[in-house]
Amino acid sequence: MEDMIGRIIELDKKARDDVSRARQLKLDSEQKISALKEKKRSEYINRARIDIKEREKDEKIKACIKLSAVEGIYRKKIQRIEKIYSENKEKWVSTIISRVKAN
């Protein structure tokens, strides 16, 4: 009988040790998963930041190109307006003066 009680106590102790190890293993696994999750999150954020910087750089280049094109168009229009003005200035002034005198 004592042998049986000793065996039960031994099995109980072994079961408690196994449960304790299982709990510790579970905690270790949760910590590893949490650490891996944080590492992957950090890597993702870093890649995203790098990607954002690259896209920002590309967009700035595209914007500069578009701005240069628009400025070129405006320069041509200004030159055209100035040419028309210089060619017609005297005629316009004369027309205005003659209309004012006629009234």
mmCIF file of C-alpha atoms in Angstrom, residues 2-103:
data_model
loop_
_atom_site.group_PDB
_atom_site.id
_atom_site.type_symbol
_atom_site.label_atom_id
_atom_site.label_comp_id
_atom_site.label_asym_id
_atom_site.label_seq_id
_atom_site.Cartn_x
_atom_site.Cartn_y
_atom_site.Cartn_z
ATOM 1 C CA GLU A 2 2.816 2.337 0.896
ATOM 2 C CA ASP A 3 4.334 1.433 -2.414
ATOM 3 C CA MET A 4 1.155 2.490 -4.157
ATOM 4 C CA ILE A 5 0.959 5.797 -2.255
ATOM 5 C CA GLY A 6 4.613 6.473 -3.061
ATOM 6 C CA ARG A 7 3.927 5.715 -6.726
ATOM 7 C CA ILE A 8 0.889 8.063 -6.728
ATOM 8 C CA ILE A 9 2.928 10.824 -5.091
ATOM 9 C CA GLU A 10 5.706 10.277 -7.592
ATOM 10 C CA LEU A 11 3.271 10.393 -10.525
ATOM 11 C CA ASP A 12 1.617 13.498 -9.077
ATOM 12 C CA LYS A 13 4.986 15.214 -8.724
ATOM 13 C CA LYS A 14 5.918 14.217 -12.275
ATOM 14 C CA ALA A 15 2.561 15.511 -13.546
ATOM 15 C CA ARG A 16 3.065 18.833 -11.731
ATOM 16 C CA ASP A 17 6.577 19.098 -13.172
ATOM 17 C CA ASP A 18 5.232 18.335 -16.647
ATOM 18 C CA VAL A 19 2.514 20.972 -16.241
ATOM 19 C CA SER A 20 5.084 23.461 -14.976
ATOM 20 C CA ARG A 21 7.362 22.742 -17.933
ATOM 21 C CA ALA A 22 4.410 23.013 -20.314
ATOM 22 C CA ARG A 23 3.443 26.388 -18.827
ATOM 23 C CA GLN A 24 7.035 27.589 -19.082
ATOM 24 C CA LEU A 25 7.226 26.312 -22.661
ATOM 25 C CA LYS A 26 3.986 28.129 -23.436
ATOM 26 C CA LEU A 27 5.350 31.369 -21.922
ATOM 27 C CA ASP A 28 8.626 30.988 -23.821
ATOM 28 C CA SER A 29 6.729 30.342 -27.041
ATOM 29 C CA GLU A 30 4.503 33.376 -26.479
ATOM 30 C CA GLN A 31 7.568 35.544 -25.826
ATOM 31 C CA LYS A 32 9.296 34.231 -28.952
ATOM 32 C CA ILE A 33 6.161 34.845 -31.005
ATOM 33 C CA SER A 34 5.833 38.342 -29.563
ATOM 34 C CA ALA A 35 9.490 39.099 -30.273
ATOM 35 C CA LEU A 36 9.205 37.708 -33.811
ATOM 36 C CA LYS A 37 6.023 39.688 -34.364
ATOM 37 C CA GLU A 38 7.728 42.902 -33.210
ATOM 38 C CA LYS A 39 10.776 42.156 -35.375
ATOM 39 C CA LYS A 40 8.606 41.577 -38.454
ATOM 40 C CA ARG A 41 6.611 44.723 -37.677
ATOM 41 C CA SER A 42 9.820 46.773 -37.401
ATOM 42 C CA GLU A 43 11.159 45.312 -40.632
ATOM 43 C CA TYR A 44 7.882 46.098 -42.392
ATOM 44 C CA ILE A 45 7.868 49.676 -41.084
ATOM 45 C CA ASN A 46 11.506 50.172 -42.135
ATOM 46 C CA ARG A 47 10.787 48.829 -45.629
ATOM 47 C CA ALA A 48 7.731 51.069 -45.838
ATOM 48 C CA ARG A 49 9.759 54.131 -44.801
ATOM 49 C CA ILE A 50 12.408 53.355 -47.403
ATOM 50 C CA ASP A 51 9.708 52.827 -50.036
ATOM 51 C CA ILE A 52 8.047 56.120 -49.075
ATOM 52 C CA LYS A 53 11.369 57.969 -49.376
ATOM 53 C CA GLU A 54 11.993 56.437 -52.801
ATOM 54 C CA ARG A 55 8.493 57.304 -53.990
ATOM 55 C CA GLU A 56 8.835 60.822 -52.596
ATOM 56 C CA LYS A 57 12.093 61.231 -54.497
ATOM 57 C CA ASP A 58 10.475 59.934 -57.712
ATOM 58 C CA GLU A 59 7.475 62.227 -57.262
ATOM 59 C CA LYS A 60 9.736 65.242 -56.704
ATOM 60 C CA ILE A 61 11.583 64.453 -59.923
ATOM 61 C CA LYS A 62 8.298 64.072 -61.824
ATOM 62 C CA ALA A 63 6.998 67.322 -60.319
ATOM 63 C CA CYS A 64 10.173 69.185 -61.330
ATOM 64 C CA ILE A 65 9.867 67.873 -64.880
ATOM 65 C CA LYS A 66 6.210 68.902 -65.083
ATOM 66 C CA LEU A 67 7.001 72.295 -63.559
ATOM 67 C CA SER A 68 9.751 72.871 -66.110
ATOM 68 C CA ALA A 69 7.369 71.966 -68.932
ATOM 69 C CA VAL A 70 4.664 74.307 -67.608
ATOM 70 C CA GLU A 71 7.180 77.121 -67.096
ATOM 71 C CA GLY A 72 8.371 76.632 -70.679
ATOM 72 C CA ILE A 73 4.812 76.891 -71.976
ATOM 73 C CA TYR A 74 4.200 80.033 -69.935
ATOM 74 C CA ARG A 75 7.450 81.599 -71.133
ATOM 75 C CA LYS A 76 6.382 81.001 -74.741
ATOM 76 C CA LYS A 77 2.959 82.506 -74.065
ATOM 77 C CA ILE A 78 4.492 85.547 -72.370
ATOM 78 C CA GLN A 79 6.869 86.021 -75.301
ATOM 79 C CA ARG A 80 3.948 85.730 -77.728
ATOM 80 C CA ILE A 81 1.885 88.261 -75.761
ATOM 81 C CA GLU A 82 4.848 90.662 -75.560
ATOM 82 C CA LYS A 83 5.438 90.298 -79.316
ATOM 83 C CA ILE A 84 1.784 90.957 -80.122
ATOM 84 C CA TYR A 85 1.826 93.924 -77.755
ATOM 85 C CA SER A 86 4.971 95.416 -79.267
ATOM 86 C CA GLU A 87 3.631 94.884 -82.811
ATOM 87 C CA ASN A 88 0.204 96.406 -82.071
ATOM 88 C CA LYS A 89 0.914 98.958 -79.326
ATOM 89 C CA GLU A 90 0.943 101.986 -81.624
ATOM 90 C CA LYS A 91 -2.134 100.830 -83.532
ATOM 91 C CA TRP A 92 -4.073 100.236 -80.307
ATOM 92 C CA VAL A 93 -3.076 103.616 -78.880
ATOM 93 C CA SER A 94 -4.083 105.337 -82.123
ATOM 94 C CA THR A 95 -7.417 103.501 -82.196
ATOM 95 C CA ILE A 96 -8.174 104.457 -78.597
ATOM 96 C CA ILE A 97 -7.225 108.097 -79.177
ATOM 97 C CA SER A 98 -9.292 108.307 -82.355
ATOM 98 C CA ARG A 99 -12.332 106.828 -80.615
ATOM 99 C CA VAL A 100 -11.959 109.208 -77.691
ATOM 100 C CA LYS A 101 -11.719 112.197 -80.099
ATOM 101 C CA ALA A 102 -14.729 110.957 -82.073
ATOM 102 C CA ASN A 103 -16.933 110.970 -78.992
#
